[in-house]
Every structure is written in C-alpha cells, then in structure tokens.
JSON list of C-alpha atoms in Angstrom, two decimals:
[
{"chain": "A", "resi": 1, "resn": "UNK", "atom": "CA", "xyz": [62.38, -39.23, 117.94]},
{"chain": "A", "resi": 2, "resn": "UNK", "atom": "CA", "xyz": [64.79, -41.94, 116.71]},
{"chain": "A", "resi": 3, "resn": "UNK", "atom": "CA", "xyz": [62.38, -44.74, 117.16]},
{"chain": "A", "resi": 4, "resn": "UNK", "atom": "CA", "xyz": [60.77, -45.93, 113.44]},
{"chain": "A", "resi": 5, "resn": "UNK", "atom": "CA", "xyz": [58.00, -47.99, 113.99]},
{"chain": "A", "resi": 6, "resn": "UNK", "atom": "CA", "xyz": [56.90, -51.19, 111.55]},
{"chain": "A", "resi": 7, "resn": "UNK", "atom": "CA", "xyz": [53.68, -53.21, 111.58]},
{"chain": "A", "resi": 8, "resn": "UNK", "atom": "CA", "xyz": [52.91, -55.99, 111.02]},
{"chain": "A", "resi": 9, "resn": "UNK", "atom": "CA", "xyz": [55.12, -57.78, 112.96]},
{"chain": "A", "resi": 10, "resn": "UNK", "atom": "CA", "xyz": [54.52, -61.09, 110.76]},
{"chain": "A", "resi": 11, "resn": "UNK", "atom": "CA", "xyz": [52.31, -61.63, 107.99]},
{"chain": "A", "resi": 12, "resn": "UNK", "atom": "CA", "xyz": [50.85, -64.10, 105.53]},
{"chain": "A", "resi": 13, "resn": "UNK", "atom": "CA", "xyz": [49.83, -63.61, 102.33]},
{"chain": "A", "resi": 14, "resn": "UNK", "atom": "CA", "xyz": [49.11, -66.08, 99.42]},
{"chain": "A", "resi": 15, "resn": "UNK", "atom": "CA", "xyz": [50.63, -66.37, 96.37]},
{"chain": "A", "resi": 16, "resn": "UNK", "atom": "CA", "xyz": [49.54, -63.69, 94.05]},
{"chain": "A", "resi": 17, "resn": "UNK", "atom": "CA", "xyz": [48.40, -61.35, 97.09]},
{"chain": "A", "resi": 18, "resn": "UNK", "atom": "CA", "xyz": [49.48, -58.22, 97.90]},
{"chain": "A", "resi": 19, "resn": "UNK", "atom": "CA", "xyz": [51.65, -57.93, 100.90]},
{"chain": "A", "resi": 20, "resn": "UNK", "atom": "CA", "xyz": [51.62, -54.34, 102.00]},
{"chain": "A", "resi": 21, "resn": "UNK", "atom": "CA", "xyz": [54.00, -53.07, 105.49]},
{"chain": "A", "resi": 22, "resn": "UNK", "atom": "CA", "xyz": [53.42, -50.16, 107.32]},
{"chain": "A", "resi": 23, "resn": "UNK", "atom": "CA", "xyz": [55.87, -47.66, 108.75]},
{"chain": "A", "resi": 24, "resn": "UNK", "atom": "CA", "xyz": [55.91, -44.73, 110.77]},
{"chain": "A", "resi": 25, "resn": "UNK", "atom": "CA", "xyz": [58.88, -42.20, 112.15]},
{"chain": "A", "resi": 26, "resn": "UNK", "atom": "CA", "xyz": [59.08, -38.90, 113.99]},
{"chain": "A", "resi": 27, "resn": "UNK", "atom": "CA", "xyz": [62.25, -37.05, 113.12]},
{"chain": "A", "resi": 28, "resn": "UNK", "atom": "CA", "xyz": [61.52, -34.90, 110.23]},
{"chain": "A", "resi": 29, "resn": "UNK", "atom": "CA", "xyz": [65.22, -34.31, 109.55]},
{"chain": "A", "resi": 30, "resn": "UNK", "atom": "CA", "xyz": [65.12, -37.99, 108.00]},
{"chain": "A", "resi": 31, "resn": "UNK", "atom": "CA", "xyz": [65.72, -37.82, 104.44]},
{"chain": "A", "resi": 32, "resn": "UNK", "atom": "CA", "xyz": [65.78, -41.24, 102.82]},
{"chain": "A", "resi": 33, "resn": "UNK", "atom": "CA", "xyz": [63.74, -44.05, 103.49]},
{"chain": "A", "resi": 34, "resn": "UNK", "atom": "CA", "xyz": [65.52, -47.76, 102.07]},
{"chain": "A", "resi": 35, "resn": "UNK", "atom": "CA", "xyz": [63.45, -50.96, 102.57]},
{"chain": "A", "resi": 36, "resn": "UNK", "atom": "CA", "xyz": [65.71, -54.17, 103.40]},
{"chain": "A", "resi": 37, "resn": "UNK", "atom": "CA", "xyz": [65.20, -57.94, 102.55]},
{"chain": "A", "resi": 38, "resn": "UNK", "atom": "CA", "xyz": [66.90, -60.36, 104.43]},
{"chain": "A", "resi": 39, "resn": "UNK", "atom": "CA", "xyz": [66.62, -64.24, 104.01]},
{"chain": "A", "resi": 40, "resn": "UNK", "atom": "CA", "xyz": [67.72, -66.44, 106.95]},
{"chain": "A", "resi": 41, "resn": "UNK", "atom": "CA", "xyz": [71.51, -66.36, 107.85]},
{"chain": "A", "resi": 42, "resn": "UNK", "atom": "CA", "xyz": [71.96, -63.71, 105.17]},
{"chain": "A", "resi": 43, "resn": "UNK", "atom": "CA", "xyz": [72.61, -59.93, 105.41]},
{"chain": "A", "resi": 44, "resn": "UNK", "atom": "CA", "xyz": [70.10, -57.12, 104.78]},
{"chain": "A", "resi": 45, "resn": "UNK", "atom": "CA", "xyz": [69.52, -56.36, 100.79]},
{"chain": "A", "resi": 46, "resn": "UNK", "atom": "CA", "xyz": [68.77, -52.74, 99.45]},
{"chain": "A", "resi": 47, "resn": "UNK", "atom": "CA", "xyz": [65.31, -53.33, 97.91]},
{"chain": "A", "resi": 48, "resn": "UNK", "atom": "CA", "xyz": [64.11, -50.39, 97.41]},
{"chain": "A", "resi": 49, "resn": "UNK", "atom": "CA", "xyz": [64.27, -46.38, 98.72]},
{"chain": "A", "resi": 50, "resn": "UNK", "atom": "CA", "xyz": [62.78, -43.01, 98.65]},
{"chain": "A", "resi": 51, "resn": "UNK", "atom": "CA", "xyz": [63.20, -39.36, 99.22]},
{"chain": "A", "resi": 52, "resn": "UNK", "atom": "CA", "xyz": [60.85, -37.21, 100.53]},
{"chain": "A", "resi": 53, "resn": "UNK", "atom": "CA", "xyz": [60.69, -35.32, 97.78]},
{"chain": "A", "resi": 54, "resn": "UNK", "atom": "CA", "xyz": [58.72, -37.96, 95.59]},
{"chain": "A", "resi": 55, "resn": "UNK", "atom": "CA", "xyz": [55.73, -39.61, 97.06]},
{"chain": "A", "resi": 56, "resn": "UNK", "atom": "CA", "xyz": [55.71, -42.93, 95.12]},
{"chain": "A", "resi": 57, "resn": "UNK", "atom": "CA", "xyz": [58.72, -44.97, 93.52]},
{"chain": "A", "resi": 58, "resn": "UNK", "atom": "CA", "xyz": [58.00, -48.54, 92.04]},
{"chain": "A", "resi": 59, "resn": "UNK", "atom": "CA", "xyz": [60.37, -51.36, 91.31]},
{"chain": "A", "resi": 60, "resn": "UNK", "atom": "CA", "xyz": [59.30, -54.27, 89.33]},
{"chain": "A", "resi": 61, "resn": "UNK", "atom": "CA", "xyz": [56.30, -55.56, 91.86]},
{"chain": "A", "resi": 62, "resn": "UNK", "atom": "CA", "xyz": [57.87, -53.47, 94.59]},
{"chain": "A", "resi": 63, "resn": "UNK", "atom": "CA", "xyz": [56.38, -49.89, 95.32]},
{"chain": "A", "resi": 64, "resn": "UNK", "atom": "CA", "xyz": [56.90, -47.65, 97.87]},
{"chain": "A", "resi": 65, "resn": "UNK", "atom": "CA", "xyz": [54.34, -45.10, 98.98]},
{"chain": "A", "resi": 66, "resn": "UNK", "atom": "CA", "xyz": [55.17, -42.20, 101.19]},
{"chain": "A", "resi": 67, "resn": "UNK", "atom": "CA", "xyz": [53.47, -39.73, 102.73]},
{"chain": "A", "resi": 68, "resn": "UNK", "atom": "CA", "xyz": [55.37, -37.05, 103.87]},
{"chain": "A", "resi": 69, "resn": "UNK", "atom": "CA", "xyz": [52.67, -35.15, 106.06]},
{"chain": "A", "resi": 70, "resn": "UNK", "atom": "CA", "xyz": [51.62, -38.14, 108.18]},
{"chain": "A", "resi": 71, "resn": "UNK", "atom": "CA", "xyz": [55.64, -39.02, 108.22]},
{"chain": "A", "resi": 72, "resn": "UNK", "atom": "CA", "xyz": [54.71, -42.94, 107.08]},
{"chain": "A", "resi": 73, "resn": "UNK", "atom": "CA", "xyz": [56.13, -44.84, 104.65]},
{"chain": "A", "resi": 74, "resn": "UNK", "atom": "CA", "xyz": [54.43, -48.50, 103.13]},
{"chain": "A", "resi": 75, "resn": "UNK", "atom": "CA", "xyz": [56.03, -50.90, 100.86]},
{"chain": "A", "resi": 76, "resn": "UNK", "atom": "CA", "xyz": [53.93, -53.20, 98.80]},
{"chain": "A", "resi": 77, "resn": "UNK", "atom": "CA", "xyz": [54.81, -56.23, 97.04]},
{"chain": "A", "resi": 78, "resn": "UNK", "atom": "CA", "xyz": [52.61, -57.06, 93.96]},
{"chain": "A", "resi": 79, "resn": "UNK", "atom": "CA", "xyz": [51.88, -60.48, 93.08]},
{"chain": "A", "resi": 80, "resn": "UNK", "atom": "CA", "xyz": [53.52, -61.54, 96.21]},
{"chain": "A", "resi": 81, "resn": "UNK", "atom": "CA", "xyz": [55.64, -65.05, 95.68]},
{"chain": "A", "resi": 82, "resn": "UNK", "atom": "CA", "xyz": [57.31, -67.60, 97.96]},
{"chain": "A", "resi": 83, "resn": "UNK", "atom": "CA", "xyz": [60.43, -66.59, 97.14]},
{"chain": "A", "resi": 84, "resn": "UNK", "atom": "CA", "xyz": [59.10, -63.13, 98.83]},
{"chain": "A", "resi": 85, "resn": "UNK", "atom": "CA", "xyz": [59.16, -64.89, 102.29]},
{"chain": "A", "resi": 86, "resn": "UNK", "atom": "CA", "xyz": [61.93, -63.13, 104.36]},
{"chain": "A", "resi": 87, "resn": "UNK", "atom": "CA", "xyz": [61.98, -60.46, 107.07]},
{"chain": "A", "resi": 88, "resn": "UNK", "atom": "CA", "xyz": [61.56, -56.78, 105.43]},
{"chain": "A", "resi": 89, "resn": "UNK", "atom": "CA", "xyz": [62.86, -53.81, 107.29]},
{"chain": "A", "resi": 90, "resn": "UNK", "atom": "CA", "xyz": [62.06, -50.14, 106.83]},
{"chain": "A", "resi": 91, "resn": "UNK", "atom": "CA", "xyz": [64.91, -47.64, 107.68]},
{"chain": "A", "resi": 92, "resn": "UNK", "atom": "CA", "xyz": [65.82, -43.94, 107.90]},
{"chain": "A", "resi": 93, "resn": "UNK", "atom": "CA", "xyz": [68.78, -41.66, 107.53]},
{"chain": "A", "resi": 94, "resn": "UNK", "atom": "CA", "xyz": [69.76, -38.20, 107.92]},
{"chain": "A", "resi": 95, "resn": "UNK", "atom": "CA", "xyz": [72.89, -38.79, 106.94]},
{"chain": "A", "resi": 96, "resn": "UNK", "atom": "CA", "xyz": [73.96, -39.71, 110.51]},
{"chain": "A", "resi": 97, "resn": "UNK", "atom": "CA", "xyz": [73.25, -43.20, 110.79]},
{"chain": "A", "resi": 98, "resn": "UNK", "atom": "CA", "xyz": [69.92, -45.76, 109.51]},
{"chain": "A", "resi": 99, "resn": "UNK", "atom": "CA", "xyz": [67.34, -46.30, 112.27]},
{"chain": "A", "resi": 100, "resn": "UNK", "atom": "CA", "xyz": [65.50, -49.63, 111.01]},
{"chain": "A", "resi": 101, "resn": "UNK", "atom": "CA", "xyz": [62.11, -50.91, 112.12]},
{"chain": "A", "resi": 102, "resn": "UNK", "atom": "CA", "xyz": [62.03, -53.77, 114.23]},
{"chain": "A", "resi": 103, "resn": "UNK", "atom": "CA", "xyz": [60.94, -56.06, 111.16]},
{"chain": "A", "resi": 104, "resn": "UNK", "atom": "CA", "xyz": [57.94, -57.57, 109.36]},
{"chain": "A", "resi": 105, "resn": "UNK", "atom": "CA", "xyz": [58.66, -61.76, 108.69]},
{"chain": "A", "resi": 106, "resn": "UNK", "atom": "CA", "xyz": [56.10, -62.36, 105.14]},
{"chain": "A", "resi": 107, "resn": "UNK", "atom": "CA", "xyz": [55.31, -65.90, 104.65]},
{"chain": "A", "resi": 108, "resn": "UNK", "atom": "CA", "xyz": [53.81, -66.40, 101.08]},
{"chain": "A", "resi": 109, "resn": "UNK", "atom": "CA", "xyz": [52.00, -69.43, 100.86]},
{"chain": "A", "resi": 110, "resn": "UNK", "atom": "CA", "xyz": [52.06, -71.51, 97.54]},
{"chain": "B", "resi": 1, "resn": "UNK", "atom": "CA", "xyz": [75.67, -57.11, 99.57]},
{"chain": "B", "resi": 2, "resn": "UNK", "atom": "CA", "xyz": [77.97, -56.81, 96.64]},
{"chain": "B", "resi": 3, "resn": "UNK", "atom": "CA", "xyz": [81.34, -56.07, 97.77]},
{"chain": "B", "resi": 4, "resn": "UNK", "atom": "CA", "xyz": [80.85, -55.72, 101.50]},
{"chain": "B", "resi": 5, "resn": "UNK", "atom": "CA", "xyz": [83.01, -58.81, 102.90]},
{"chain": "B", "resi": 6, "resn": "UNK", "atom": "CA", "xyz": [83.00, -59.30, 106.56]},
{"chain": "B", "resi": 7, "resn": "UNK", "atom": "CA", "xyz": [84.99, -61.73, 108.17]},
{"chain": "B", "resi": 8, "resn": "UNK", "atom": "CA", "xyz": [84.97, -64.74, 109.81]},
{"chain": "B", "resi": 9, "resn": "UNK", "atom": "CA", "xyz": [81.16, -65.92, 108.93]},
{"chain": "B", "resi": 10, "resn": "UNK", "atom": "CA", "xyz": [81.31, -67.82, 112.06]},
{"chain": "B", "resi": 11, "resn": "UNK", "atom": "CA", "xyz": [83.39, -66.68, 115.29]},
{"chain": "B", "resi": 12, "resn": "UNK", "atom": "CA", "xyz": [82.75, -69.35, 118.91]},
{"chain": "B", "resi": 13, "resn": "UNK", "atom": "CA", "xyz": [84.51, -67.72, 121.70]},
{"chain": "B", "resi": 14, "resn": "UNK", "atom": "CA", "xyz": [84.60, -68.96, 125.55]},
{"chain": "B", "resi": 15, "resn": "UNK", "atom": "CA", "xyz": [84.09, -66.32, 128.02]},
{"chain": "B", "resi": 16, "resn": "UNK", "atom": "CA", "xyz": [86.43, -63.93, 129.11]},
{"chain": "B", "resi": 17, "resn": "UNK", "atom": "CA", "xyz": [88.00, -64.37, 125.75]},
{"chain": "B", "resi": 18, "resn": "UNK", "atom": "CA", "xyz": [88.17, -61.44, 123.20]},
{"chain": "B", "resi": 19, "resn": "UNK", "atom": "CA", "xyz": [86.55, -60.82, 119.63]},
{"chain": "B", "resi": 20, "resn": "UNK", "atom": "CA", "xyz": [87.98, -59.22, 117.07]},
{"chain": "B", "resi": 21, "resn": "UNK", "atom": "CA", "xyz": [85.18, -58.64, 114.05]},
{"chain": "B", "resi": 22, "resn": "UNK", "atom": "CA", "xyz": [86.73, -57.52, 110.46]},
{"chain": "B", "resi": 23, "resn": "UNK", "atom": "CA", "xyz": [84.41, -55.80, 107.76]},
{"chain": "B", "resi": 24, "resn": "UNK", "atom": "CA", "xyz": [86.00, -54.37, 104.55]},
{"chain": "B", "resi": 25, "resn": "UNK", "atom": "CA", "xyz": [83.34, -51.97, 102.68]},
{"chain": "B", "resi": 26, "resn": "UNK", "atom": "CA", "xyz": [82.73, -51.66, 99.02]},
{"chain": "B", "resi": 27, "resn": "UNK", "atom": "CA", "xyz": [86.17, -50.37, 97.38]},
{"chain": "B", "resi": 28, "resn": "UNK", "atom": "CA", "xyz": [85.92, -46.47, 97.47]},
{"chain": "B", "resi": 29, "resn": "UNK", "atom": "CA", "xyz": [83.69, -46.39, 100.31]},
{"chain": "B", "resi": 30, "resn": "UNK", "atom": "CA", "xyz": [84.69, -44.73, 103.15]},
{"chain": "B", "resi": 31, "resn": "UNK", "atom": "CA", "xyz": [81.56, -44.69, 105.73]},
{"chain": "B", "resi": 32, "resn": "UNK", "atom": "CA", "xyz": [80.67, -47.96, 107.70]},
{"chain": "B", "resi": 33, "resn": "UNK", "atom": "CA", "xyz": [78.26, -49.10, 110.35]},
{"chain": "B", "resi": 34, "resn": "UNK", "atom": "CA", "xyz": [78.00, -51.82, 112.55]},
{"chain": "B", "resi": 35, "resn": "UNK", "atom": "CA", "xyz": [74.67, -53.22, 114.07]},
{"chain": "B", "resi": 36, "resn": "UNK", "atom": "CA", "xyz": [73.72, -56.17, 116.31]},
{"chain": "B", "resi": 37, "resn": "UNK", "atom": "CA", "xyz": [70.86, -58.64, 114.88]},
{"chain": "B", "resi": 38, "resn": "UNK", "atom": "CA", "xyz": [69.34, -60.34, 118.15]},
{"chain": "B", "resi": 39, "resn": "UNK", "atom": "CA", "xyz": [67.83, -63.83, 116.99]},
{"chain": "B", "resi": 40, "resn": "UNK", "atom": "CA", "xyz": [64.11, -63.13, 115.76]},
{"chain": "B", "resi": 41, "resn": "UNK", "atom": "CA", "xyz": [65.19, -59.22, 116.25]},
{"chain": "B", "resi": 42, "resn": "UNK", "atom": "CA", "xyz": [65.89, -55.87, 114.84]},
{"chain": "B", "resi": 43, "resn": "UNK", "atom": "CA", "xyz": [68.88, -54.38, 113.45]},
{"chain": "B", "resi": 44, "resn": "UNK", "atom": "CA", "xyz": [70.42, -52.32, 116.40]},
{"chain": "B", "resi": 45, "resn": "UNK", "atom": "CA", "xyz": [73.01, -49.50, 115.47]},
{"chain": "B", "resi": 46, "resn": "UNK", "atom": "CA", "xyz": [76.03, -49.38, 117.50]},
{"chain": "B", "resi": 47, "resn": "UNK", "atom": "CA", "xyz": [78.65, -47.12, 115.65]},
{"chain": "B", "resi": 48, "resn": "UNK", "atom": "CA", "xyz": [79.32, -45.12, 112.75]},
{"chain": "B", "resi": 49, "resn": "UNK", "atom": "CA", "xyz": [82.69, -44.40, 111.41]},
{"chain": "B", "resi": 50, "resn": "UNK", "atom": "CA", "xyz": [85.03, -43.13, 108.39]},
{"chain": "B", "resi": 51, "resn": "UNK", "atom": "CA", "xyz": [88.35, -43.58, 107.99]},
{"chain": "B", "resi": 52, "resn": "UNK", "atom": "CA", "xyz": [90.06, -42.78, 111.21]},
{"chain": "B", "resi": 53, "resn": "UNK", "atom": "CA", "xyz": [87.16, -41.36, 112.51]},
{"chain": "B", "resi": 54, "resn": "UNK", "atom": "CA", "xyz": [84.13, -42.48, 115.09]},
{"chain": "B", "resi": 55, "resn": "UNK", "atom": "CA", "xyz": [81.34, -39.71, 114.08]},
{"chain": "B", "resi": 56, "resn": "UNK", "atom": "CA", "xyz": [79.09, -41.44, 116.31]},
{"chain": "B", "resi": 57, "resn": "UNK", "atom": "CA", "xyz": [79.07, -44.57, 118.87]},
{"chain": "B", "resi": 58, "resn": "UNK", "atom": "CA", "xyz": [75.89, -43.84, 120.37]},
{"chain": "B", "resi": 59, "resn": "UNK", "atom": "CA", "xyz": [74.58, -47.29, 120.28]},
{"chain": "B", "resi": 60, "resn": "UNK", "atom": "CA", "xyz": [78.15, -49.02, 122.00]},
{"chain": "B", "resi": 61, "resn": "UNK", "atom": "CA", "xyz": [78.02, -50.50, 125.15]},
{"chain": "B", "resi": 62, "resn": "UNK", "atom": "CA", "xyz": [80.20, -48.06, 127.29]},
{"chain": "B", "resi": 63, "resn": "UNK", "atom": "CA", "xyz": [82.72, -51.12, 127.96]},
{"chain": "B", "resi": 64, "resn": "UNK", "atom": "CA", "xyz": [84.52, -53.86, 125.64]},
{"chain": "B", "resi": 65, "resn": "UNK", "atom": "CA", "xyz": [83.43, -52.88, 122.88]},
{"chain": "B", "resi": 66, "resn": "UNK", "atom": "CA", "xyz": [85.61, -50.68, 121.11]},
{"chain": "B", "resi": 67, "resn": "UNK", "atom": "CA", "xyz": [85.86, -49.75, 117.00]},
{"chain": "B", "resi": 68, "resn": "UNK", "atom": "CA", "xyz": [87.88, -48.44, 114.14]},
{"chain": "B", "resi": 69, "resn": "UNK", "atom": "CA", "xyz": [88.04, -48.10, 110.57]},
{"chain": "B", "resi": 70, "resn": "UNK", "atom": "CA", "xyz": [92.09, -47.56, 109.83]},
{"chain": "B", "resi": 71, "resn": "UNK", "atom": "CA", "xyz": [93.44, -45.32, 106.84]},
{"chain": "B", "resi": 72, "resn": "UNK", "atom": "CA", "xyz": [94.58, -48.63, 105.19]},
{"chain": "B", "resi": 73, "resn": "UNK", "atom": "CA", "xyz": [92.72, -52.32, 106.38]},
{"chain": "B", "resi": 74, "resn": "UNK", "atom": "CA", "xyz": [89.40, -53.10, 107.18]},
{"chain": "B", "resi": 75, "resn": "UNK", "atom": "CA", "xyz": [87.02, -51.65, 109.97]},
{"chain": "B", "resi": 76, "resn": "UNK", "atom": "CA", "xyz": [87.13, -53.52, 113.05]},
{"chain": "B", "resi": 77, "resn": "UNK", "atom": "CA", "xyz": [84.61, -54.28, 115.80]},
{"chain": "B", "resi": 78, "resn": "UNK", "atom": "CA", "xyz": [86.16, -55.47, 118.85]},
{"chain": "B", "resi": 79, "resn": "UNK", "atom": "CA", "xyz": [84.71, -56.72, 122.37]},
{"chain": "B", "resi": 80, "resn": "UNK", "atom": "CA", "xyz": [86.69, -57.63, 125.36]},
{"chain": "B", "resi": 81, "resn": "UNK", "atom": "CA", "xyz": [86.28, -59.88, 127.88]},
{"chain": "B", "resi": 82, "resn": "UNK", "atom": "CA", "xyz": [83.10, -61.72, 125.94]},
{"chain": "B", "resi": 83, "resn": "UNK", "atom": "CA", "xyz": [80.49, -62.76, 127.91]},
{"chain": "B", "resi": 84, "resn": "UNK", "atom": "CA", "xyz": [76.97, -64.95, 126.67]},
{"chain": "B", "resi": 85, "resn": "UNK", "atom": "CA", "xyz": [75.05, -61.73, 126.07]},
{"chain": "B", "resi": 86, "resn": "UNK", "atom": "CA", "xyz": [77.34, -60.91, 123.29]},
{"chain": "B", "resi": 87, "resn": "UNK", "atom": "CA", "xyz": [76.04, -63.55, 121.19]},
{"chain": "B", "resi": 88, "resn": "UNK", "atom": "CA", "xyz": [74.24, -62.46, 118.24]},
{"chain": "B", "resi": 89, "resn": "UNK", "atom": "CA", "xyz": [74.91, -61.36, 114.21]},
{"chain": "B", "resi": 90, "resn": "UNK", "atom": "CA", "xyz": [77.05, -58.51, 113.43]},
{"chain": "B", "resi": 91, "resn": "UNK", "atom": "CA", "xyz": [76.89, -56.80, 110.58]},
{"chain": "B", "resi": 92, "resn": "UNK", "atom": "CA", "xyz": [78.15, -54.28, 108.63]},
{"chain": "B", "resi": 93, "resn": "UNK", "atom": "CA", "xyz": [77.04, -51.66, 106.09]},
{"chain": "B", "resi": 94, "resn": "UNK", "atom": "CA", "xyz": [79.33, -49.39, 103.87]},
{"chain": "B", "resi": 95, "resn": "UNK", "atom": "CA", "xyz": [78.22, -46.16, 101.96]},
{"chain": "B", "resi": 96, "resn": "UNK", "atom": "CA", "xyz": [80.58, -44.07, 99.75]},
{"chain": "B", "resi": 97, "resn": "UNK", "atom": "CA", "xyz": [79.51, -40.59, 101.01]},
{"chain": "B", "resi": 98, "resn": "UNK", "atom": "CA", "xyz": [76.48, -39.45, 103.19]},
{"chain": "B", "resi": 99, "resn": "UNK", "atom": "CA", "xyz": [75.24, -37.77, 99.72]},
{"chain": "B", "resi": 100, "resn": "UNK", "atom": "CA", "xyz": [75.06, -41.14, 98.25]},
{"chain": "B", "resi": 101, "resn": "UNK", "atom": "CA", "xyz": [72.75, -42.47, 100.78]},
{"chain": "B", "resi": 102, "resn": "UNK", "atom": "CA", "xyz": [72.99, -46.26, 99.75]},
{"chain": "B", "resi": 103, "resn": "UNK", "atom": "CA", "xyz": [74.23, -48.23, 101.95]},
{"chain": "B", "resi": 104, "resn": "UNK", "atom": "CA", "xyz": [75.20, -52.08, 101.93]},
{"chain": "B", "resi": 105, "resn": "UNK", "atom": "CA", "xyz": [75.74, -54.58, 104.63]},
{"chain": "B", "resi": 106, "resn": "UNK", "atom": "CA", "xyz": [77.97, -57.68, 104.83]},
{"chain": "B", "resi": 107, "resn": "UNK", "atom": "CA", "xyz": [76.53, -61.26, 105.44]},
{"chain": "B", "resi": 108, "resn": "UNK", "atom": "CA", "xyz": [77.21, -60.86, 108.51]},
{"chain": "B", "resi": 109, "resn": "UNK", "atom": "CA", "xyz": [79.43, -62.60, 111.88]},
{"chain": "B", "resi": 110, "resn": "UNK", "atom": "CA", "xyz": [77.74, -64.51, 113.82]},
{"chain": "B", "resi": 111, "resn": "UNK", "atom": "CA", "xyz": [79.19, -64.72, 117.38]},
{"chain": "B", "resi": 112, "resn": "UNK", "atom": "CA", "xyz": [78.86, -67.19, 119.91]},
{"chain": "B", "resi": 113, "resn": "UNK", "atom": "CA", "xyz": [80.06, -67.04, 123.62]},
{"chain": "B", "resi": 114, "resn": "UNK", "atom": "CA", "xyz": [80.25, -70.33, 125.00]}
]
C-alpha cells in the first residue's frame, strides 16, 4: 500500500513535444503529491505538487493532472526542452514520510 | 535545494571503517529524512526524524546504521562497520512542519566503500 508506481521508466521526446509521466498509488491516506527533478550528481528539486483537493495545478509548461478516483497522478511538460532531460520522480506523503516512484529518465532531443 | 547543506559531498571509506553523514535542514525546519539513491535507482526512505526524535526508521537496516537529529547541530546518519553495499548517494530532505508539506533535499553524499 506504500508502493507508488511510475511509468515510463525512460523516455524520449523531441524538442517542442510533450513529455507526459504516469503515476499510480494505493494508500488513500496520501495527501500531497510533489514531482522531483534531479540532474546528474545533483539532489532532487521540488517542481511541482498537488493536493487532492484540486484536480489540475500548472506551472509555467509544467502541469499536473490528478485524478483522485483512479488514485493516479501525471505530470506533463509542455514544449519539452533539452534542458528538461533529467530523471523526474513522483512522490507521496501523509505526513509520515514521501514514498517516491522509482523514476522516469526524459531525454529531449534537439 | 535552497538551504539544505549536507556534508561532505564526497565521503571514500575502506571497510570495516565507520561513516558519519551530516545534513543541516533549512533554518527553522525541524523535520528531516534521509534516503539512499542506488546508481540508475530510486529514492529509498530510511528514517524520519525531528529534533530529538526518530518518528519512524522503517526503512534502516536493523544494524550500523543508526540516526539523530540533536536539539542544537545537524542531523546525522551514521553506519558502522561499512561494507561495499553501502555505497550509494545519501540524501537529505528538510520540511518545517508536516502541515507545510514541502520538503527539500540536500545535494547529496556520495559514499564509497573501498
């Protein structure tokens, strides 16, 4: 009930593109859902996060959709550019502690 | 990643030795986590603490590893008696209260048993 699963586990998208990442949890007590960049050797960066209580929140080209009755959560980068290519992770909390996904590495292509 | 300092960037230890891990959290914050980052993995929880408490260690390997986050100082992750296994990233997060949700993470120590 922990678990938080994220697909895909890599993707490629061109320049321009939309990238979109799926994720999906169990534990209904989760209440807030943060999305995490991290670039190679660096740590995670808050991106972007929701609450249950709102089912979309966007961010520049950033948007998170989220559907509370299916208990997934997507983030999709607009206009996707190669200084988008890092390894995004979804999370949740209930206060407790943040579960992450196991990752999604995006590759934009120039 | 603003304001969450973790130190040293770069920790080699032989095995056998010990490793002391040192993560001071965005002033006024009083919640931290550590996780493990595997190369080409996941972020694995391993404790959460306040100040001078563990509220949950769930994800700590039962032996050598041990954790605090003193009244006054930073939070320490410590693990005894290192062996190769050990070697990954460690990082950090702080958050000021569970209400505020946010939470930040260092850039990270990156241990290696040799």
């Amino acid at each position: 009930q922990q678990q938080v699963k994220q697909s895909p586990q890599s993707l490629i998208v061109q320049k321009g593109g939309i990238s979109i990442i799926n994720c999906a949890y169990e534990n209904t007590a989760f209440d807030y859902f943060p999305w995490y960049q991290q670039f190679p050797g660096k740590g995670p960066a808050l991106l972007i996060a929701i609450r249950p209580d709102v089912s979309e929140k966007k961010e520049g080209r950033f948007t998170i959709s989220f559907n509370k009755s299916a208990k997934q959560f997507s983030l999709h980068i607009m206009d996707s550019q190669p200084g988008d290519s890092a390894t995004y992770f979804c999370a949740a909390s209930n206060g407790q502690n943040f579960v992450f996904g196991p990752g999604t590495r995006l590759s934009v292509l120039p | 990643n603003a304001g969450v300092m973790q130190n040293p960037r770069h920790l080699v230890r032989r095995r056998g030795q010990e490793a002391r891990l040192r993560c001071s959290p965005v002033k006024g914050h009083s919640h931290v986590y550590w996780y493990r980052q595997l190369p080409e993995e996941g972020l694995k929880f391993m404790v959460y603490l306040q100040k001078e408490n563990i509220i949950d260690e769930s994800g700590m390997p039962k032996e050598r590893f041990s954790a605090e986050f003193p009244k006054e100082g930073p939070s320490i992750l410590r693990i005894q008696q290192v062996v190769r296994g050990d070697s990954a990233a460690y990082f950090c997060a702080s958050q000021g209260t569970r209400g505020d949700k946010e939470a930040f993470f260092g850039q990270g120590t990156r241990l290696t048993v040799v």
